[in-house]
Amino acid sequence: MPVETTPSAPRTWRYPLLKFKALTALVFAQRELAEQIFDEMLERWPGDAYALASRAHLRSSRGARAEAIQDLKSLVAIHPRRSAGDWFNLAYLLEAEGQLEEAEAAFRQAVELDAKLDRAWYGLGLCLIRMQRFEEAVAALKRNTELQPMSPYGWYQLARVHVDRQKPEEARRIIAHLKGFEPKVAAQLERETGLLA
């Protein structure tokens, strides 16, 4: 049987069988076998979004970030508008590898596709902090806290950015706000910054 090599190659009866085998391998924690099945799927259907995303996840979980990044880059190149989550996953790994400019671009693509993807706004904020672009980081983190007002993570980072920007009153307001629903995080910020709400 000839190998199907184009992203649009028809999925024969083998596709659902291979997908079932991969899912079964994952259920039974046979990650190496699942990855081999995804390899086979991608040999037959190189542009298959499901196989690329799944293999990227497996590769990332075993610490092969560079390989996972390549899978995700292939995925978003072939299917650029399929999912904001694909762009987020790529951005997350790029940031972890210190590839900040590429990570920023991928986070921005994620929020362009889904403006309500709070974790992408948070990731963008962290990326911009690492790049010392504090004003842009504030905007991203504010968007994150609008989408997730009860999550302390965005508020925490926003307070830290205000301290870096020499805006202690803004940080104090956030600490006071956090005392209402996350007093431990507020106390931690007070200790770390020396600011009292």
Coordinates of C-alpha atoms in Angstrom, one line a residue:
M1 CA 0.0 0.0 0.0
P2 CA 1.5 3.4 -1.0
V3 CA 2.2 5.9 1.8
E4 CA -0.1 8.9 1.6
T5 CA 2.1 12.0 1.8
T6 CA 0.0 15.1 1.4
P7 CA -1.9 16.9 4.2
S8 CA -5.1 16.5 2.2
A9 CA -4.6 12.7 1.5
P10 CA -7.8 10.9 2.1
R11 CA -8.1 9.1 5.4
T12 CA -8.6 5.4 4.7
W13 CA -10.0 2.8 7.1
R14 CA -6.5 2.8 8.7
Y15 CA -6.9 6.3 10.1
P16 CA -9.6 5.5 12.7
L17 CA -7.8 2.2 13.5
L18 CA -4.5 3.9 14.2
K19 CA -6.2 6.7 16.2
F20 CA -8.0 4.0 18.3
K21 CA -4.7 2.2 18.9
A22 CA -3.0 5.5 20.0
L23 CA -5.9 6.3 22.4
T24 CA -5.7 2.8 23.8
A25 CA -2.0 3.1 24.3
L26 CA -2.5 6.4 26.1
V27 CA -5.2 5.0 28.4
F28 CA -2.8 2.3 29.4
A29 CA 0.1 4.7 29.9
Q30 CA 2.0 3.3 27.0
R31 CA 3.3 6.7 25.9
E32 CA 6.2 5.4 23.8
L33 CA 3.9 3.1 21.8
A34 CA 1.4 6.0 21.4
E35 CA 4.2 8.2 20.0
Q36 CA 5.2 5.5 17.6
I37 CA 1.6 5.3 16.4
F38 CA 1.5 9.0 15.9
D39 CA 4.8 8.8 14.0
E40 CA 3.1 6.2 11.7
M41 CA 0.0 8.4 11.3
L42 CA 2.2 11.4 10.3
E43 CA 4.1 9.3 7.8
R44 CA 0.8 8.6 6.1
W45 CA -0.9 11.9 6.7
P46 CA 1.9 14.5 7.4
G47 CA -0.5 17.4 8.0
D48 CA -2.8 15.6 10.4
A49 CA -3.6 18.1 13.1
Y50 CA -4.7 15.5 15.7
A51 CA -1.5 13.5 15.3
L52 CA 0.8 16.6 15.3
A53 CA -0.8 18.0 18.5
S54 CA -0.8 14.7 20.3
R55 CA 2.8 13.9 19.4
A56 CA 3.9 17.4 20.5
H57 CA 2.2 16.8 23.8
L58 CA 3.9 13.5 24.3
R59 CA 7.3 14.9 23.3
S60 CA 7.0 17.8 25.6
S61 CA 6.0 15.6 28.5
R62 CA 9.1 13.5 28.1
G63 CA 11.3 16.7 27.9
A64 CA 11.9 16.8 24.2
R65 CA 10.8 20.4 23.9
A66 CA 12.7 21.1 20.6
E67 CA 10.9 18.2 18.9
A68 CA 7.6 19.3 20.4
I69 CA 8.2 22.9 19.2
Q70 CA 8.9 21.6 15.7
D71 CA 5.6 19.6 15.7
L72 CA 3.7 22.6 16.9
K73 CA 5.3 24.9 14.3
S74 CA 4.3 22.4 11.6
L75 CA 0.8 22.3 13.0
V76 CA 0.3 26.1 13.1
A77 CA 1.9 26.4 9.6
I78 CA -0.5 23.9 8.1
H79 CA -3.6 24.9 10.2
P80 CA -3.0 28.5 11.3
R81 CA -6.6 29.2 12.3
R82 CA -7.5 25.8 13.7
S83 CA -7.1 26.6 17.4
A84 CA -5.9 29.4 19.7
G85 CA -4.8 26.5 22.0
D86 CA -2.3 25.3 19.3
W87 CA -0.6 28.8 19.3
F88 CA -0.7 28.9 23.1
N89 CA 1.0 25.6 23.4
L90 CA 3.7 26.7 20.9
A91 CA 4.2 30.0 22.8
Y92 CA 4.4 28.3 26.1
L93 CA 7.2 26.0 24.9
L94 CA 9.0 28.8 23.1
E95 CA 9.0 30.9 26.2
A96 CA 10.3 28.0 28.3
E97 CA 13.2 27.7 25.9
G98 CA 13.9 31.4 26.1
Q99 CA 12.8 32.1 22.5
L100 CA 11.0 35.2 23.7
E101 CA 10.3 37.1 20.5
E102 CA 8.8 34.0 18.8
A103 CA 6.9 33.2 22.0
E104 CA 5.4 36.8 22.0
A105 CA 4.3 36.4 18.4
A106 CA 2.7 33.1 19.1
F107 CA 0.9 34.4 22.3
R108 CA -0.4 37.3 20.2
Q109 CA -1.7 35.0 17.5
A110 CA -3.5 33.0 20.2
V111 CA -5.3 36.0 21.6
E112 CA -6.1 37.2 18.1
L113 CA -7.9 33.9 17.5
D114 CA -9.5 33.9 20.9
A115 CA -9.5 37.2 22.8
K116 CA -11.0 35.4 25.9
L117 CA -8.1 32.9 26.2
D118 CA -7.0 34.2 29.6
R119 CA -4.0 31.9 29.9
A120 CA -2.6 33.4 26.7
W121 CA -2.9 36.9 28.0
Y122 CA -1.1 35.7 31.2
G123 CA 1.6 34.0 29.2
L124 CA 2.0 37.1 27.0
G125 CA 2.3 39.2 30.2
L126 CA 5.1 37.0 31.6
C127 CA 6.9 37.0 28.3
L128 CA 6.8 40.8 28.1
I129 CA 8.0 41.0 31.7
R130 CA 11.0 38.9 30.8
M131 CA 11.7 41.2 27.8
Q132 CA 11.4 44.2 30.3
R133 CA 8.5 45.7 28.3
F134 CA 6.6 46.6 31.4
E135 CA 3.9 48.9 29.9
E136 CA 2.8 46.2 27.5
A137 CA 3.0 43.6 30.2
V138 CA 0.6 45.7 32.3
A139 CA -1.9 45.8 29.5
A140 CA -1.7 42.0 29.0
L141 CA -2.0 41.2 32.7
K142 CA -5.0 43.6 33.1
R143 CA -6.7 41.7 30.3
N144 CA -6.0 38.5 32.1
T145 CA -7.4 39.8 35.4
E146 CA -10.5 41.0 33.6
L147 CA -11.1 37.5 32.3
Q148 CA -10.1 35.7 35.5
P149 CA -10.8 38.2 38.3
M150 CA -10.7 35.6 41.1
S151 CA -7.4 34.1 40.0
P152 CA -4.5 35.5 42.1
Y153 CA -1.8 34.8 39.5
G154 CA -2.5 37.7 37.2
W155 CA -3.0 40.0 40.1
Y156 CA 0.3 38.9 41.7
Q157 CA 2.3 39.5 38.5
L158 CA 0.5 42.8 37.9
A159 CA 1.5 44.0 41.4
R160 CA 5.1 42.9 40.8
V161 CA 5.2 44.8 37.4
H162 CA 3.9 47.9 39.2
V163 CA 6.8 47.7 41.7
D164 CA 9.3 47.3 38.8
R165 CA 7.7 50.4 37.2
Q166 CA 8.2 52.3 40.4
K167 CA 4.4 52.6 40.9
P168 CA 4.0 51.5 44.5
E169 CA 0.5 52.9 44.9
E170 CA -0.8 50.7 42.1
A171 CA 0.8 47.7 43.7
R172 CA -0.7 48.6 47.1
R173 CA -4.2 48.8 45.5
I174 CA -3.7 45.3 44.2
I175 CA -2.6 44.0 47.5
A176 CA -5.6 45.5 49.2
H177 CA -7.8 44.0 46.5
L178 CA -6.2 40.6 47.0
K179 CA -6.8 40.7 50.8
G180 CA -10.5 40.4 50.0
F181 CA -10.2 36.9 48.4
E182 CA -6.6 35.7 48.6
P183 CA -5.1 37.0 51.9
K184 CA -2.1 34.6 51.7
V185 CA -1.1 36.0 48.3
A186 CA -1.6 39.5 49.6
A187 CA 0.6 38.8 52.6
Q188 CA 3.2 37.2 50.3
L189 CA 3.3 40.3 48.1
E190 CA 3.6 42.5 51.2
R191 CA 6.6 40.5 52.4
E192 CA 8.3 40.4 48.9
T193 CA 7.7 44.1 48.1
G194 CA 7.9 45.7 51.6
L195 CA 4.6 47.4 50.7
L196 CA 1.6 47.4 53.1
A197 CA -1.9 47.8 51.7

